[in-house]
Every structure is written in C-alpha cells, then in structure tokens.
C-alpha cells in the first residue's frame, strides 16, 4: 500500500522577516497524512456526505480532467471544512464552507477538502501537491 501525503509549499523569497530582511526559499508543510482520493463519479458525488466528522490530518482529494468550474456543497455534511481549488497544483481559491448550507465554486482541475482550520496558512498562488 502506497502512503500519500498532501503537501503545501509556500514561496518565501518575497516575504519580509520580523527583522526586515528578506527570507529565501520555500516553506513546506504536510496538510494531511491521511488522504483519500475520490476518483469515481459516485465517490465524487458522495464526498464527505453522511460522515459525522473527519480527523485532523485528513484530506479528500477530487481529481478532475481539465480545469473547469467545480462546485462544492455541504448538504448532509454536519461540520465545517476548508476547501481548496487547484489548477496544475497552484491554489486558485480557498474557502471555509459552513456545515449543511455551505456552497462554493471555483476554477480547478483538482479540489481538496480538509478539516476547518487546516488550510489557514494556504494562500492563493501557493502550491499543494499529493506526494508519495
């Protein structure tokens, strides 16, 4: 069995440190070590519906073919999530979706669902990748 992680990379070359000097390089953090990939139409339609919760360190990834408008809904999902819309691994949108009534859409070839708060440090333009 192959272990897959969801990794967030943020370029820090343009950021200022507390002392005012420019920092260089990338910061890499693991967003999730417990990753499910919803490949079939049925898995994608079901998503997180009917689950009572998800654990910290969990992600559900929805790979789609080409980048297009992808919708998410929170019908029958009783907990908040962070959603990321990605094109070629770059974050195009991030949104917190409320339980039961949350709705979101964005342009993506991949969508990621995480526990609420897990994507607080992720910004549009950052890279998020599945890594073996």
mmCIF file of C-alpha atoms in Angstrom:
data_model
loop_
_atom_site.group_PDB
_atom_site.id
_atom_site.type_symbol
_atom_site.label_atom_id
_atom_site.label_comp_id
_atom_site.label_asym_id
_atom_site.label_seq_id
_atom_site.Cartn_x
_atom_site.Cartn_y
_atom_site.Cartn_z
ATOM 1 C CA UNK A 1 0.000 0.000 0.000
ATOM 2 C CA UNK A 2 1.339 3.410 -1.004
ATOM 3 C CA UNK A 3 1.221 6.170 1.578
ATOM 4 C CA UNK A 4 0.188 9.524 0.137
ATOM 5 C CA UNK A 5 0.539 12.920 1.807
ATOM 6 C CA UNK A 6 -0.882 16.291 0.854
ATOM 7 C CA UNK A 7 1.948 18.831 0.936
ATOM 8 C CA UNK A 8 1.707 22.642 0.941
ATOM 9 C CA UNK A 9 4.617 24.673 -0.431
ATOM 10 C CA UNK A 10 4.782 28.422 0.051
ATOM 11 C CA UNK A 11 7.424 30.577 -1.626
ATOM 12 C CA UNK A 12 9.017 32.855 0.973
ATOM 13 C CA UNK A 13 11.513 34.656 -1.264
ATOM 14 C CA UNK A 14 9.428 37.860 -1.336
ATOM 15 C CA UNK A 15 8.397 37.871 2.328
ATOM 16 C CA UNK A 16 9.895 40.123 4.957
ATOM 17 C CA UNK A 17 11.120 38.628 8.233
ATOM 18 C CA UNK A 18 10.422 40.288 11.581
ATOM 19 C CA UNK A 19 13.884 41.902 11.427
ATOM 20 C CA UNK A 20 13.139 43.388 7.993
ATOM 21 C CA UNK A 21 15.491 41.171 5.991
ATOM 22 C CA UNK A 22 14.159 39.130 3.098
ATOM 23 C CA UNK A 23 13.827 35.416 3.715
ATOM 24 C CA UNK A 24 14.622 32.984 0.930
ATOM 25 C CA UNK A 25 13.330 29.632 -0.204
ATOM 26 C CA UNK A 26 10.182 27.658 0.404
ATOM 27 C CA UNK A 27 8.297 26.517 3.443
ATOM 28 C CA UNK A 28 6.899 23.005 3.079
ATOM 29 C CA UNK A 29 4.268 21.649 5.445
ATOM 30 C CA UNK A 30 2.171 18.500 5.421
ATOM 31 C CA UNK A 31 -1.521 19.421 5.300
ATOM 32 C CA UNK A 32 -2.675 15.803 5.536
ATOM 33 C CA UNK A 33 -1.119 12.393 6.045
ATOM 34 C CA UNK A 34 -4.428 10.520 5.768
ATOM 35 C CA UNK A 35 -5.580 11.137 2.188
ATOM 36 C CA UNK A 36 -8.485 9.634 0.263
ATOM 37 C CA UNK A 37 -8.813 10.245 -3.476
ATOM 38 C CA UNK A 38 -12.355 10.330 -4.911
ATOM 39 C CA UNK A 39 -11.771 9.066 -8.440
ATOM 40 C CA UNK A 40 -15.152 7.640 -9.464
ATOM 41 C CA UNK A 41 -18.227 9.709 -10.212
ATOM 42 C CA UNK A 42 -20.001 8.077 -7.259
ATOM 43 C CA UNK A 43 -17.138 8.848 -4.842
ATOM 44 C CA UNK A 44 -17.041 12.441 -6.080
ATOM 45 C CA UNK A 45 -20.819 12.864 -5.769
ATOM 46 C CA UNK A 46 -20.801 11.497 -2.207
ATOM 47 C CA UNK A 47 -17.745 13.415 -0.988
ATOM 48 C CA UNK A 48 -17.986 13.849 2.780
ATOM 49 C CA UNK A 49 -21.773 13.462 2.930
ATOM 50 C CA UNK A 50 -23.134 11.373 5.827
ATOM 51 C CA UNK A 51 -19.869 11.384 7.792
ATOM 52 C CA UNK A 52 -20.078 12.646 11.356
ATOM 53 C CA UNK A 53 -16.591 14.164 11.298
ATOM 54 C CA UNK A 54 -13.113 13.895 9.827
ATOM 55 C CA UNK A 55 -9.909 13.690 11.828
ATOM 56 C CA UNK A 56 -7.111 16.232 11.888
ATOM 57 C CA UNK A 57 -4.603 15.345 9.201
ATOM 58 C CA UNK A 58 -7.295 14.065 6.796
ATOM 59 C CA UNK A 59 -7.946 15.230 3.219
ATOM 60 C CA UNK A 60 -10.345 14.200 0.488
ATOM 61 C CA UNK A 61 -8.988 14.955 -2.990
ATOM 62 C CA UNK A 62 -11.146 15.209 -6.110
ATOM 63 C CA UNK A 63 -9.093 14.945 -9.323
ATOM 64 C CA UNK A 64 -10.896 16.151 -12.443
ATOM 65 C CA UNK A 65 -9.661 16.086 -16.029
ATOM 66 C CA UNK A 66 -9.292 19.618 -17.314
ATOM 67 C CA UNK A 67 -9.609 22.827 -15.343
ATOM 68 C CA UNK A 68 -13.227 23.971 -15.272
ATOM 69 C CA UNK A 69 -15.717 25.429 -12.795
ATOM 70 C CA UNK A 70 -16.101 22.956 -9.923
ATOM 71 C CA UNK A 71 -18.927 23.275 -7.376
ATOM 72 C CA UNK A 72 -18.941 22.048 -3.758
ATOM 73 C CA UNK A 73 -21.946 21.774 -1.459
ATOM 74 C CA UNK A 74 -22.280 20.874 2.205
ATOM 75 C CA UNK A 75 -25.615 19.048 2.006
ATOM 76 C CA UNK A 76 -25.600 16.302 4.697
ATOM 77 C CA UNK A 77 -22.144 17.388 5.971
ATOM 78 C CA UNK A 78 -22.533 18.384 9.667
ATOM 79 C CA UNK A 79 -19.112 20.018 10.148
ATOM 80 C CA UNK A 80 -17.213 22.909 8.561
ATOM 81 C CA UNK A 81 -14.400 22.272 6.078
ATOM 82 C CA UNK A 82 -11.692 24.193 4.273
ATOM 83 C CA UNK A 83 -11.858 23.767 0.501
ATOM 84 C CA UNK A 84 -9.045 24.396 -1.967
ATOM 85 C CA UNK A 85 -9.461 24.707 -5.717
ATOM 86 C CA UNK A 86 -6.254 23.915 -7.652
ATOM 87 C CA UNK A 87 -5.073 24.231 -11.256
ATOM 88 C CA UNK A 88 -1.828 22.367 -12.000
ATOM 89 C CA UNK A 89 -1.097 22.263 -8.260
ATOM 90 C CA UNK A 90 -1.489 26.025 -7.737
ATOM 91 C CA UNK A 91 -4.234 27.231 -5.398
ATOM 92 C CA UNK A 92 -6.791 29.332 -7.288
ATOM 93 C CA UNK A 93 -9.266 29.692 -4.400
ATOM 94 C CA UNK A 94 -9.611 28.860 -0.701
ATOM 95 C CA UNK A 95 -12.875 28.967 1.217
ATOM 96 C CA UNK A 96 -14.285 27.782 4.543
ATOM 97 C CA UNK A 97 -17.639 26.069 3.968
ATOM 98 C CA UNK A 98 -20.249 26.041 6.741
ATOM 99 C CA UNK A 99 -21.994 22.829 7.832
ATOM 100 C CA UNK A 100 -25.130 21.839 5.874
ATOM 101 C CA UNK A 101 -25.500 25.147 3.980
ATOM 102 C CA UNK A 102 -22.012 25.911 2.632
ATOM 103 C CA UNK A 103 -21.617 26.345 -1.099
ATOM 104 C CA UNK A 104 -18.545 27.164 -3.128
ATOM 105 C CA UNK A 105 -17.283 27.199 -6.668
ATOM 106 C CA UNK A 106 -14.003 27.868 -8.361
ATOM 107 C CA UNK A 107 -11.904 27.032 -11.370
ATOM 108 C CA UNK A 108 -9.978 23.819 -10.770
ATOM 109 C CA UNK A 109 -8.644 20.560 -12.123
ATOM 110 C CA UNK A 110 -8.387 19.310 -8.505
ATOM 111 C CA UNK A 111 -10.417 20.129 -5.393
ATOM 112 C CA UNK A 112 -9.272 19.344 -1.842
ATOM 113 C CA UNK A 113 -11.456 19.156 1.265
ATOM 114 C CA UNK A 114 -9.787 19.467 4.689
ATOM 115 C CA UNK A 115 -10.979 19.880 8.291
ATOM 116 C CA UNK A 116 -11.806 23.512 9.085
ATOM 117 C CA UNK A 117 -8.632 25.375 10.022
ATOM 118 C CA UNK A 118 -6.242 23.008 8.231
ATOM 119 C CA UNK A 119 -5.776 25.420 5.311
ATOM 120 C CA UNK A 120 -5.432 28.623 7.353
ATOM 121 C CA UNK A 121 -1.836 29.126 6.152
ATOM 122 C CA UNK A 122 -2.612 28.362 2.484
ATOM 123 C CA UNK A 123 -2.896 31.350 0.131
ATOM 124 C CA UNK A 124 -3.971 31.726 -3.469
ATOM 125 C CA UNK A 125 -0.916 31.030 -5.614
ATOM 126 C CA UNK A 126 0.648 28.553 -3.172
ATOM 127 C CA UNK A 127 1.393 25.011 -4.365
ATOM 128 C CA UNK A 128 -0.452 21.969 -2.978
ATOM 129 C CA UNK A 129 0.533 18.506 -4.214
ATOM 130 C CA UNK A 130 -0.067 14.826 -3.479
ATOM 131 C CA UNK A 131 3.303 13.239 -2.650
ATOM 132 C CA UNK A 132 4.105 9.529 -2.253
#
